[in-house]
Coordinates of C-alpha atoms in Angstrom, one line a residue:
Chain O
M599 CA -20.9 -8.1 -4.9
K600 CA -22.1 -7.5 -1.4
M601 CA -21.1 -10.2 1.1
T602 CA -22.8 -10.7 4.4
K603 CA -21.8 -12.7 7.5
I604 CA -24.5 -14.3 9.5
D605 CA -23.9 -15.7 13.0
I606 CA -26.5 -18.0 14.4
V607 CA -26.3 -19.0 18.1
T608 CA -28.8 -21.7 18.9
R609 CA -29.6 -25.0 20.6
P610 CA -27.1 -27.8 19.9
G611 CA -30.0 -30.2 19.0
K612 CA -31.0 -28.0 16.0
L613 CA -27.7 -28.5 14.1
E614 CA -28.6 -31.3 11.8
E615 CA -32.0 -29.9 10.8
L616 CA -30.5 -26.4 10.3
K617 CA -27.7 -27.7 8.1
E618 CA -30.2 -29.5 5.9
A619 CA -32.5 -26.5 5.6
L620 CA -29.6 -24.1 4.8
N621 CA -28.3 -26.5 2.2
T622 CA -31.7 -26.5 0.4
I623 CA -31.7 -22.7 0.1
G624 CA -28.1 -22.9 -1.4
V625 CA -25.9 -22.2 1.6
T626 CA -23.1 -24.7 1.2
G627 CA -20.3 -23.5 3.5
M628 CA -20.4 -22.9 7.2
T629 CA -18.2 -23.0 10.4
V630 CA -19.7 -24.6 13.5
S631 CA -18.4 -24.3 17.0
Q632 CA -19.5 -25.4 20.4
V633 CA -20.1 -22.4 22.6
F634 CA -21.2 -21.6 26.1
G635 CA -23.5 -18.6 26.8
C636 CA -26.3 -17.1 28.6
G637 CA -29.1 -14.9 27.7
L638 CA -32.5 -14.5 29.4
Q639 CA -32.5 -18.1 30.7
K640 CA -31.6 -18.8 34.3
G641 CA -29.5 -21.9 33.6
H642 CA -30.2 -25.2 35.3
T643 CA -29.2 -27.1 38.5
E644 CA -26.8 -30.0 38.7
I645 CA -26.3 -32.2 41.8
Y646 CA -22.9 -33.7 42.8
R647 CA -22.7 -35.7 46.0
G648 CA -25.7 -33.8 47.4
K649 CA -24.3 -30.4 46.6
E650 CA -26.3 -28.3 44.1
Y651 CA -24.6 -26.2 41.5
N652 CA -26.3 -23.5 39.3
I653 CA -25.0 -23.8 35.8
N654 CA -25.5 -20.3 34.2
L655 CA -23.5 -20.8 31.1
L656 CA -25.4 -23.2 28.9
A657 CA -24.0 -25.2 26.0
G658 CA -24.9 -24.0 22.6
I659 CA -23.7 -24.0 19.0
K660 CA -22.6 -21.1 16.8
I661 CA -23.0 -21.4 13.1
E662 CA -21.1 -18.8 11.0
I663 CA -22.0 -18.5 7.4
V664 CA -21.1 -15.9 4.7
V665 CA -23.4 -15.4 1.8
C666 CA -23.5 -13.2 -1.3
E667 CA -25.9 -14.8 -3.8
V668 CA -28.4 -16.2 -1.3
P669 CA -30.6 -13.4 0.0
V670 CA -30.0 -12.7 3.7
E671 CA -33.8 -12.5 4.3
K672 CA -34.1 -16.1 3.0
V673 CA -31.5 -17.3 5.5
I674 CA -33.1 -15.5 8.4
A675 CA -36.5 -16.9 7.5
T676 CA -35.1 -20.4 7.3
V677 CA -33.3 -20.1 10.6
K678 CA -36.4 -18.7 12.3
R679 CA -38.5 -21.5 10.9
V680 CA -36.1 -24.3 12.0
C681 CA -34.9 -23.0 15.3
S682 CA -37.9 -21.4 16.9
T683 CA -39.5 -23.5 19.6
G684 CA -41.2 -20.5 21.3
K685 CA -39.2 -21.1 24.5
I686 CA -36.4 -19.2 26.0
G687 CA -33.0 -20.4 24.7
D688 CA -33.8 -20.5 21.0
G689 CA -30.8 -18.2 20.4
K690 CA -29.9 -15.1 18.3
I691 CA -29.0 -14.2 14.8
F692 CA -26.3 -11.6 14.1
I693 CA -25.7 -10.0 10.7
Y694 CA -22.5 -8.2 9.6
P695 CA -21.2 -6.7 6.4
I696 CA -18.1 -8.4 5.1
E697 CA -15.2 -6.3 3.7
N698 CA -13.4 -8.9 1.8
A699 CA -12.9 -12.7 1.6
I700 CA -9.8 -14.5 0.3
R701 CA -9.5 -18.2 -0.7
I702 CA -6.2 -19.2 0.8
R703 CA -5.5 -22.0 -1.7
T704 CA -5.8 -19.8 -4.9
G705 CA -5.6 -16.3 -3.5
E706 CA -8.9 -15.4 -5.1
E707 CA -10.5 -12.4 -3.5
G708 CA -14.1 -11.1 -3.1
A709 CA -17.3 -13.0 -3.8
I710 CA -15.5 -15.7 -5.9
A711 CA -13.6 -16.8 -2.8
I712 CA -16.8 -17.9 -1.1
L713 CA -18.5 -19.4 -4.1
D714 CA -18.3 -23.0 -5.4
P715 CA -16.5 -22.6 -8.9
K716 CA -19.2 -24.6 -10.6
D717 CA -21.9 -22.2 -9.4
I718 CA -20.2 -19.1 -10.6
R719 CA -22.2 -17.2 -13.1
K720 CA -20.3 -16.1 -16.2
D721 CA -21.2 -12.5 -15.8
L722 CA -19.4 -12.3 -12.6
V723 CA -16.0 -13.4 -13.9
Chain T
M1259 CA 36.8 -42.6 49.5
K1260 CA 37.0 -45.2 46.7
Q1261 CA 38.3 -47.7 49.1
L1262 CA 35.4 -47.0 51.4
I1263 CA 32.8 -47.6 48.6
I1264 CA 34.5 -50.9 47.7
R1265 CA 34.5 -52.0 51.3
I1266 CA 30.8 -51.1 51.7
G1267 CA 30.0 -52.8 48.4
T1268 CA 31.8 -56.0 49.4
Y1269 CA 30.0 -56.0 52.7
I1270 CA 26.6 -55.7 51.0
L1271 CA 27.5 -58.5 48.6
F1272 CA 28.6 -60.6 51.5
M1273 CA 25.4 -60.0 53.4
M1274 CA 23.3 -60.9 50.3
F1275 CA 25.3 -64.1 49.9
T1276 CA 24.9 -65.2 53.5
T1277 CA 21.2 -64.4 53.7
T1278 CA 20.5 -66.4 50.5
T1279 CA 22.5 -69.3 52.1
A1280 CA 20.4 -69.0 55.2
F1281 CA 17.2 -69.4 53.1
A1282 CA 18.5 -72.4 51.3
E1283 CA 19.4 -74.1 54.6
A1284 CA 16.0 -73.3 56.1
S1285 CA 14.0 -74.6 53.2
V1286 CA 16.0 -77.8 53.1
S1287 CA 16.3 -78.6 56.8
N1288 CA 12.8 -77.4 57.8
E1289 CA 10.0 -79.4 56.3
F1290 CA 7.3 -77.6 58.4
P1291 CA 5.6 -75.2 57.8
K1292 CA 4.6 -76.4 54.4
I1293 CA 3.6 -74.1 51.6
D1294 CA 0.0 -74.6 50.4
T1295 CA 0.0 -73.9 46.6
G1296 CA -3.7 -73.0 46.6
D1297 CA -3.3 -70.4 49.4
T1298 CA -0.2 -69.0 47.7
A1299 CA -1.9 -68.8 44.3
F1300 CA -4.9 -67.1 45.9
L1301 CA -2.9 -64.6 47.9
L1302 CA -0.7 -63.6 44.9
T1303 CA -3.9 -63.1 42.8
C1304 CA -5.4 -61.0 45.6
A1305 CA -2.2 -58.9 45.8
A1306 CA -2.5 -58.3 42.1
L1307 CA -6.2 -57.4 42.5
V1308 CA -5.3 -54.9 45.3
M1309 CA -2.5 -53.5 43.1
L1310 CA -5.2 -52.6 40.5
M1311 CA -7.1 -50.6 43.0
T1312 CA -4.6 -47.8 43.0
P1313 CA -4.8 -47.0 39.3
G1314 CA -8.6 -47.6 39.8
L1315 CA -8.5 -44.9 42.6
A1316 CA -6.6 -42.7 40.2
L1317 CA -9.5 -42.9 37.6
F1318 CA -12.1 -42.6 40.4
Y1319 CA -10.5 -39.4 41.6
G1320 CA -9.4 -38.3 38.1
G1321 CA -13.0 -38.0 36.8
M1322 CA -14.0 -35.9 39.8
V1323 CA -11.5 -33.1 39.3
R1324 CA -11.5 -30.4 36.7
A1325 CA -9.9 -31.2 33.3
K1326 CA -6.9 -29.0 34.1
N1327 CA -6.0 -31.2 37.1
V1328 CA -6.8 -34.7 35.8
L1329 CA -3.1 -35.7 35.3
S1330 CA -2.0 -34.3 38.6
I1331 CA -4.4 -36.4 40.6
I1332 CA -3.7 -39.5 38.5
M1333 CA 0.0 -39.0 39.0
Q1334 CA -0.5 -38.7 42.8
S1335 CA -1.8 -42.2 42.8
F1336 CA 0.3 -43.9 40.2
F1337 CA 3.6 -42.4 41.4
L1338 CA 2.9 -43.9 44.8
I1339 CA 3.0 -47.4 43.3
G1340 CA 6.7 -46.7 42.7
L1341 CA 7.5 -44.6 45.8
I1342 CA 5.8 -46.7 48.5
S1343 CA 6.8 -50.0 47.0
V1344 CA 10.5 -49.0 47.2
Q1345 CA 9.9 -47.6 50.7
W1346 CA 8.2 -50.8 51.8
I1347 CA 10.9 -53.1 50.5
L1348 CA 13.7 -51.0 52.0
F1349 CA 12.3 -50.3 55.5
G1350 CA 8.5 -49.9 55.5
Y1351 CA 7.8 -53.6 55.8
T1352 CA 10.2 -54.2 58.7
L1353 CA 8.8 -51.2 60.6
A1354 CA 5.2 -52.5 60.2
F1355 CA 5.6 -56.2 60.5
G1356 CA 9.2 -56.8 61.7
P1357 CA 10.0 -58.2 65.2
D1358 CA 8.3 -56.1 67.8
I1359 CA 9.9 -53.4 69.9
N1360 CA 7.8 -52.4 73.0
H1361 CA 4.5 -53.2 71.3
L1362 CA 5.0 -50.0 69.3
I1363 CA 7.0 -50.6 66.1
G1364 CA 8.8 -53.3 64.2
S1365 CA 12.6 -53.5 64.5
F1366 CA 15.0 -53.1 61.6
S1367 CA 15.7 -56.9 61.5
W1368 CA 14.0 -57.3 58.1
L1369 CA 15.6 -54.2 56.5
G1370 CA 15.7 -54.6 52.8
L1371 CA 13.6 -57.7 53.2
A1372 CA 16.5 -59.6 54.9
T1373 CA 15.3 -63.1 55.7
V1374 CA 11.9 -62.4 54.2
G1375 CA 11.8 -65.1 51.5
Q1376 CA 10.2 -68.2 50.4
V1377 CA 9.7 -69.8 53.8
P1378 CA 6.4 -69.0 55.5
N1379 CA 6.2 -66.8 58.5
T1380 CA 3.8 -68.7 60.9
D1381 CA 3.0 -65.5 62.8
Y1382 CA 1.3 -63.9 59.8
A1383 CA 0.4 -66.5 57.1
A1384 CA 1.5 -70.0 57.9
T1385 CA 0.9 -71.6 54.5
V1386 CA 2.3 -69.1 52.0
P1387 CA 5.9 -67.8 51.5
H1388 CA 6.6 -64.9 53.7
M1389 CA 7.3 -62.8 50.6
A1390 CA 3.7 -63.4 49.4
F1391 CA 2.4 -61.9 52.7
M1392 CA 4.8 -59.0 52.3
I1393 CA 3.8 -58.1 48.8
F1394 CA 0.1 -58.4 49.7
Q1395 CA 0.6 -55.9 52.5
A1396 CA 2.7 -53.7 50.2
M1397 CA -0.4 -53.0 48.1
F1398 CA -2.3 -51.9 51.2
A1399 CA 0.6 -49.5 52.1
I1400 CA 0.4 -48.0 48.6
I1401 CA -3.3 -47.4 48.4
T1402 CA -3.7 -45.8 51.8
P1403 CA -1.7 -42.6 51.1
A1404 CA -3.1 -42.6 47.6
V1405 CA -6.6 -42.3 49.2
I1406 CA -5.5 -39.2 51.1
S1407 CA -4.6 -37.4 47.9
G1408 CA -8.3 -36.8 47.3
A1409 CA -8.5 -34.4 50.2
F1410 CA -5.9 -31.9 48.8
A1411 CA -6.6 -32.5 45.1
E1412 CA -6.1 -29.6 42.7
R1413 CA -3.8 -27.6 45.0
M1414 CA -0.7 -29.3 46.4
K1415 CA 2.8 -29.0 45.0
F1416 CA 4.2 -32.3 43.7
P1417 CA 7.5 -32.2 45.7
A1418 CA 5.5 -31.4 48.9
F1419 CA 3.3 -34.3 48.0
I1420 CA 6.2 -36.7 47.7
L1421 CA 7.7 -35.6 51.0
F1422 CA 4.4 -35.8 52.8
T1423 CA 3.5 -39.3 51.6
L1424 CA 7.0 -40.6 52.3
L1425 CA 7.0 -39.2 55.9
W1426 CA 3.4 -40.2 56.4
A1427 CA 3.9 -43.8 55.3
T1428 CA 7.0 -44.1 57.5
F1429 CA 5.8 -42.3 60.7
V1430 CA 2.0 -42.8 60.6
Y1431 CA 1.1 -45.9 58.5
D1432 CA 4.0 -48.2 59.3
P1433 CA 3.8 -47.8 63.1
F1434 CA 0.0 -48.0 63.2
A1435 CA -0.1 -51.1 61.0
H1436 CA 2.3 -52.6 63.5
W1437 CA -0.1 -51.7 66.4
V1438 CA -3.0 -53.4 64.7
W1439 CA -1.5 -56.3 62.7
G1440 CA 2.1 -56.7 63.8
T1441 CA 3.0 -59.5 66.2
G1442 CA 3.1 -57.9 69.6
G1443 CA 1.4 -54.7 68.5
W1444 CA -0.6 -53.2 71.4
L1445 CA -3.9 -52.9 69.7
R1446 CA -3.6 -56.4 68.4
E1447 CA -2.8 -57.7 71.8
M1448 CA -5.7 -55.8 73.3
G1449 CA -8.0 -57.7 70.9
L1450 CA -8.9 -55.0 68.4
L1451 CA -10.8 -56.5 65.4
D1452 CA -9.7 -55.0 62.1
F1453 CA -9.9 -57.6 59.4
A1454 CA -8.6 -55.7 56.4
G1455 CA -7.9 -52.2 57.5
G1456 CA -10.9 -50.2 58.9
T1457 CA -8.6 -48.4 61.3
V1458 CA -5.2 -48.8 59.5
I1459 CA -6.4 -47.8 56.1
E1460 CA -9.8 -46.1 56.2
I1461 CA -9.7 -44.1 59.5
L1462 CA -6.0 -43.1 59.1
S1463 CA -6.5 -41.9 55.5
G1464 CA -9.9 -40.2 56.3
I1465 CA -8.6 -38.3 59.3
S1466 CA -5.3 -37.4 57.7
G1467 CA -7.3 -36.1 54.7
L1468 CA -9.4 -33.9 56.9
I1469 CA -6.4 -32.5 58.7
I1470 CA -4.5 -31.7 55.5
A1471 CA -7.6 -30.2 53.8
I1472 CA -8.0 -27.8 56.8
F1473 CA -4.3 -27.1 56.9
I1474 CA -3.8 -26.4 53.2
G1475 CA -7.0 -24.4 52.9
K1476 CA -9.8 -24.3 50.4
R1477 CA -9.4 -24.3 46.7
K1478 CA -9.3 -20.9 45.1
D1479 CA -12.6 -21.2 43.4
Y1480 CA -14.4 -23.1 46.2
N1481 CA -17.9 -21.7 46.8
T1482 CA -17.2 -18.8 44.4
E1483 CA -17.1 -20.6 41.1
V1484 CA -18.6 -23.8 39.9
I1485 CA -16.2 -26.8 40.4
L1486 CA -17.6 -29.8 38.6
P1487 CA -16.3 -33.4 38.0
H1488 CA -15.0 -33.3 34.4
H1489 CA -15.5 -36.9 33.4
L1490 CA -18.0 -39.0 35.4
P1491 CA -17.7 -42.1 33.2
M1492 CA -14.0 -42.2 34.2
T1493 CA -15.1 -42.0 37.9
V1494 CA -17.5 -45.0 37.3
L1495 CA -14.7 -47.0 35.7
G1496 CA -12.4 -46.2 38.6
A1497 CA -15.0 -47.1 41.2
S1498 CA -15.7 -50.4 39.4
L1499 CA -12.0 -51.3 39.5
L1500 CA -11.9 -50.4 43.2
W1501 CA -14.9 -52.7 43.9
F1502 CA -13.3 -55.4 41.8
G1503 CA -10.0 -55.1 43.7
W1504 CA -11.7 -54.7 47.0
L1505 CA -12.9 -58.3 46.8
G1506 CA -9.3 -59.4 46.8
F1507 CA -8.4 -56.8 49.4
N1508 CA -10.9 -58.3 52.0
A1509 CA -11.0 -61.9 50.8
G1510 CA -7.2 -62.0 50.6
S1511 CA -7.0 -60.9 54.3
A1512 CA -8.0 -64.4 55.2
F1513 CA -4.5 -65.4 53.9
G1514 CA -5.7 -68.6 52.5
A1515 CA -8.1 -70.0 49.9
N1516 CA -10.5 -71.1 52.5
G1517 CA -14.0 -70.7 53.8
L1518 CA -13.2 -67.5 55.6
A1519 CA -12.0 -65.9 52.3
V1520 CA -15.2 -66.8 50.6
H1521 CA -17.1 -65.4 53.6
A1522 CA -15.2 -62.1 53.4
F1523 CA -15.7 -62.0 49.7
V1524 CA -19.5 -62.3 50.1
T1525 CA -19.8 -59.8 53.1
T1526 CA -17.7 -57.3 51.1
H1527 CA -19.9 -57.5 48.1
A1528 CA -23.1 -57.4 50.2
A1529 CA -22.1 -54.3 52.0
G1530 CA -21.0 -52.5 48.8
A1531 CA -24.3 -53.4 47.2
A1532 CA -26.5 -52.3 50.1
A1533 CA -24.7 -49.0 50.4
T1534 CA -25.2 -48.3 46.7
L1535 CA -28.9 -48.7 47.2
T1536 CA -29.1 -46.6 50.4
W1537 CA -26.9 -43.7 49.1
V1538 CA -29.0 -43.5 45.9
M1539 CA -32.3 -43.6 47.8
T1540 CA -31.2 -41.0 50.4
E1541 CA -30.0 -38.6 47.7
W1542 CA -33.1 -39.2 45.6
L1543 CA -35.2 -38.2 48.6
Y1544 CA -33.2 -35.1 49.4
H1545 CA -32.5 -33.8 46.0
G1546 CA -35.0 -35.4 43.7
K1547 CA -32.5 -37.2 41.4
P1548 CA -30.8 -40.6 41.6
T1549 CA -27.3 -39.6 40.5
V1550 CA -24.6 -41.8 39.1
L1551 CA -21.9 -40.2 41.2
G1552 CA -24.1 -41.0 44.2
A1553 CA -24.3 -44.7 43.1
V1554 CA -20.6 -45.2 42.8
S1555 CA -19.9 -43.1 46.0
G1556 CA -22.3 -45.3 47.9
G1557 CA -20.6 -48.5 46.6
I1558 CA -17.3 -47.2 47.9
A1559 CA -18.8 -46.1 51.2
G1560 CA -20.2 -49.6 51.8
L1561 CA -16.9 -51.3 50.9
V1562 CA -15.0 -49.0 53.3
S1563 CA -17.4 -49.8 56.1
I1564 CA -17.2 -53.5 55.8
T1565 CA -13.4 -53.6 55.5
P1566 CA -12.7 -54.0 59.3
A1567 CA -15.7 -56.4 59.7
A1568 CA -15.5 -58.6 56.5
G1569 CA -14.1 -61.7 58.2
F1570 CA -15.9 -61.3 61.5
V1571 CA -19.6 -60.7 60.8
D1572 CA -22.3 -62.6 59.1
V1573 CA -23.7 -61.6 55.7
L1574 CA -26.9 -59.9 56.8
P1575 CA -25.2 -57.8 59.4
A1576 CA -22.6 -56.9 56.7
A1577 CA -25.4 -55.7 54.4
F1578 CA -26.8 -53.7 57.3
I1579 CA -23.4 -52.1 58.0
G1580 CA -23.1 -51.2 54.3
G1581 CA -26.6 -49.8 54.2
I1582 CA -26.1 -47.6 57.2
S1583 CA -22.8 -46.5 55.8
G1584 CA -24.4 -45.3 52.5
V1585 CA -26.7 -43.0 54.5
L1586 CA -24.1 -41.8 57.0
C1587 CA -21.5 -41.0 54.3
F1588 CA -24.0 -39.3 52.1
L1589 CA -25.0 -37.0 55.0
S1590 CA -21.4 -36.3 55.9
V1591 CA -20.4 -35.2 52.4
S1592 CA -23.6 -33.2 51.7
R1593 CA -24.3 -31.8 55.1
L1594 CA -21.4 -32.0 57.5
K1595 CA -18.9 -30.7 54.9
A1596 CA -21.2 -27.7 54.1
K1597 CA -21.8 -27.0 57.8
F1598 CA -18.2 -26.9 58.8
S1599 CA -17.0 -25.4 55.5
Y1600 CA -13.8 -27.3 54.9
D1601 CA -12.7 -28.2 51.4
D1602 CA -12.0 -31.9 51.4
S1603 CA -12.0 -31.9 47.6
L1604 CA -13.0 -35.5 46.9
D1605 CA -14.5 -36.4 50.3
V1606 CA -11.8 -38.5 51.8
F1607 CA -13.0 -37.8 55.3
G1608 CA -16.7 -38.0 54.4
V1609 CA -16.4 -41.4 52.8
H1610 CA -13.3 -43.1 54.2
G1611 CA -13.2 -41.4 57.6
I1612 CA -16.8 -41.7 58.5
G1613 CA -17.3 -45.1 56.8
G1614 CA -14.2 -46.4 58.6
I1615 CA -15.3 -45.2 62.0
W1616 CA -18.8 -46.7 61.5
G1617 CA -17.4 -50.0 60.2
T1618 CA -14.9 -50.4 63.1
F1619 CA -17.6 -49.6 65.6
A1620 CA -20.1 -51.9 63.9
T1621 CA -17.5 -54.7 64.0
G1622 CA -17.8 -54.5 67.8
L1623 CA -21.5 -54.9 67.5
F1624 CA -21.8 -57.8 65.0
A1625 CA -18.6 -59.8 65.3
S1626 CA -19.2 -63.5 66.0
K1627 CA -16.9 -66.4 66.8
A1628 CA -19.3 -68.6 64.8
I1629 CA -18.0 -66.8 61.7
N1630 CA -14.4 -66.7 62.7
P1631 CA -13.1 -68.6 65.8
A1632 CA -9.9 -66.5 65.6
G1633 CA -12.0 -63.4 66.2
A1634 CA -14.2 -62.4 69.1
D1635 CA -17.9 -62.1 69.9
G1636 CA -19.3 -58.6 69.7
F1637 CA -22.0 -56.6 71.6
F1638 CA -24.9 -58.6 70.1
F1639 CA -23.2 -61.9 70.9
G1640 CA -22.9 -61.3 74.6
N1641 CA -19.5 -59.5 74.7
P1642 CA -20.1 -55.7 75.3
H1643 CA -16.4 -55.4 76.2
Q1644 CA -15.5 -55.8 72.5
L1645 CA -17.2 -52.5 71.8
T1646 CA -14.9 -50.8 74.2
I1647 CA -11.9 -52.2 72.5
Q1648 CA -13.2 -51.1 69.1
L1649 CA -13.8 -47.6 70.5
I1650 CA -10.2 -47.5 71.8
G1651 CA -9.0 -48.6 68.3
I1652 CA -11.1 -45.8 66.7
G1653 CA -9.8 -43.2 69.2
A1654 CA -6.2 -44.3 68.8
S1655 CA -6.4 -44.1 65.0
V1656 CA -8.1 -40.7 65.0
L1657 CA -5.6 -39.2 67.4
F1658 CA -2.5 -40.8 65.9
A1659 CA -3.5 -39.8 62.3
A1660 CA -4.4 -36.2 63.3
A1661 CA -1.3 -35.6 65.4
G1662 CA 1.1 -37.4 63.0
T1663 CA -0.3 -35.6 59.9
Y1664 CA -0.3 -32.2 61.6
M1665 CA 3.4 -32.6 62.7
I1666 CA 4.5 -33.8 59.3
L1667 CA 2.7 -30.8 57.6
K1668 CA 4.4 -28.4 60.1
I1669 CA 7.8 -29.8 59.3
I1670 CA 7.3 -29.7 55.5
S1671 CA 5.8 -26.2 55.5
A1672 CA 9.0 -25.1 57.3
L1673 CA 11.1 -26.6 54.5
A1674 CA 9.1 -25.8 51.3
P1675 CA 5.8 -24.5 50.1
I1676 CA 3.0 -27.1 50.3
R1677 CA 0.5 -25.3 48.2
V1678 CA 0.7 -24.1 44.6
D1679 CA 0.3 -20.3 44.1
A1680 CA -2.9 -18.7 42.8
D1681 CA -1.7 -18.5 39.2
Q1682 CA -0.7 -22.1 39.1
E1683 CA -4.0 -23.1 40.6
S1684 CA -6.0 -21.2 38.0
V1685 CA -3.9 -22.6 35.0
G1686 CA -4.1 -26.1 36.5
L1687 CA -1.6 -28.4 38.0
D1688 CA -1.3 -30.6 34.9
L1689 CA 0.5 -27.8 33.0
T1690 CA 2.3 -26.1 35.8
E1691 CA 3.5 -29.1 37.8
H1692 CA 3.9 -31.8 35.1
G1693 CA 4.1 -29.9 31.7
E1694 CA 1.3 -32.0 30.2
R1695 CA -2.4 -31.8 29.4
G1696 CA -4.9 -34.6 29.8
Y1697 CA -6.8 -33.3 26.8
I1698 CA -5.8 -31.2 23.8
Y1699 CA -9.1 -29.3 24.1
Q1700 CA -10.3 -28.1 27.4
D1701 CA -13.7 -26.6 27.7
L1702 CA -14.7 -23.5 29.5
T1703 CA -16.6 -25.1 32.4
A1704 CA -14.2 -27.9 33.2
G1705 CA -10.9 -26.4 32.1
S1706 CA -9.0 -23.3 33.0
P1707 CA -9.5 -19.9 31.3
L1708 CA -5.9 -20.2 30.3
A1709 CA -6.2 -23.7 29.0
F1710 CA -3.7 -23.2 26.2
S1711 CA -1.3 -21.2 28.2
G1712 CA 1.9 -22.3 29.9
N1713 CA 3.6 -19.0 29.7
E1714 CA 3.6 -16.1 32.2
D1715 CA 2.0 -13.8 29.8
P1716 CA -1.5 -15.1 28.9
A1717 CA -2.2 -12.3 26.5
R1718 CA 0.8 -13.1 24.4
E1719 CA 0.0 -16.8 24.6
M1720 CA -3.6 -16.3 23.5
T1721 CA -2.5 -14.7 20.2
N1722 CA 0.1 -17.5 19.7
L1723 CA -1.9 -20.7 20.0
N1724 CA 0.2 -23.8 19.3
W1725 CA -2.4 -26.1 18.0
G1726 CA -1.3 -29.6 18.8
I1727 CA 2.2 -28.7 19.6
W1728 CA 3.4 -28.8 23.2
P1729 CA 5.3 -27.3 24.8
P1730 CA 5.0 -24.1 22.7
K1731 CA 8.2 -22.8 21.2
P1732 CA 9.5 -19.7 22.9

């Protein structure tokens, strides 16, 4: 079964809402990291003892998920709905094909490795 | 050889025995001067308060450097509690306060605290054991070189730092403290008013900081990369401890639990409070935001400026001195520093140098015998001559600090490198000088690009991250 990796880089404040929304469409696993980045935005200014600094790299979060059963389009639509504010800095979504996945604990490979055992449909096994 | 050691050892033991006997005789035969328990309790408490200022300073400075250098700057303060205390006990105290030689320095009579014991010394503090006065002054001697460390933060080698502070304490601090506070010191005899160290502590450290910042050069990333304080709450905690200790620093300088001590406590607090307001207001006007770093910096600037004046001026002039200091120090760190383009990392000159010069000058304006009969009247109380004396005091401290620091730096640089190399600087002094990290995770903006690396080959290190294990196995 085809596996797809989706990276979402977005505002830190959207994390909780996005986690909930992804959960409701059946995405159960994810890896979240704090990241710094810049895109079109110019950053912001901070002042320390009267000296102004331009901060170009802004704090963001990166959510990495891998899906097989959940349609990629559904994930994209959900992320767009939750994370879009219409302002610069909403972030990006990147989509990659996945070659293989291995569950370290059991050694299972392929789609099974990223699925919850109780969700696995009989025809897949 | 063995015989020689035994002979010296016997001599030292003999000396210790005889000095102890001398104490015992003195305390039995001499009923006067009498120890006042209240004064003694107060001075010891104040000494403890001032002791806490040095770790407070470590946190104040620690929050303002980048994450990769937090331990190095904290170490530079904390280590001095050890180094200068030992120096002070062995020979620092006698150089500063010992019996006068030519109005310039104390003699070696009190080497190793010989005869400095439980009997009061009426020249300095008549109602407390001499040793209480000694340990109170020890805390001043510790924090002064610790203040300087802010000027060369993030780029000095630790061995050079030890050598510098030891020489500086011995050849700059101790003689100058004698000039101002020691019996027979020429500035004291001239009538210089310096209640708790406007010249001895603030101007000496501020000017020395400026000289060393220029001598050692700017930080590698200065003006090319963003260098931000990594932990402002830590800075606020440190500044608060400084303020807390400062009340003992100035009130204790009355050397008794008396009205003057209360007065100094109140003037100190008033000046710190007023400067907090004025720094925040000035910065707000200039840059549109009232910053927290500005508030705590203002507090420190006010406390610096009132230090020479605390026991000589009334409360309203004290608040005025502090208020002006907040504006002056803000302008010097935000304007003067940019204009002359030196890298005084944590603004030792801008806050302590400028604040100390202003405070020492203002003491000559507002001092009044109505506040302290042992002091003098200032310019506004019919004695313009006092202002001249204060200016001489400022001039002497500026010149002595600049010349002394420069010579010490020249000597050290002939012996060993003072500054870390570029690679060490980019990795950070915590790892390269001390083999430790302040935080397991260091972020991109506050840490180093090689935050996980202690090895020469960053590429190899990056593929071999040792999560939670330090140092990495070879």
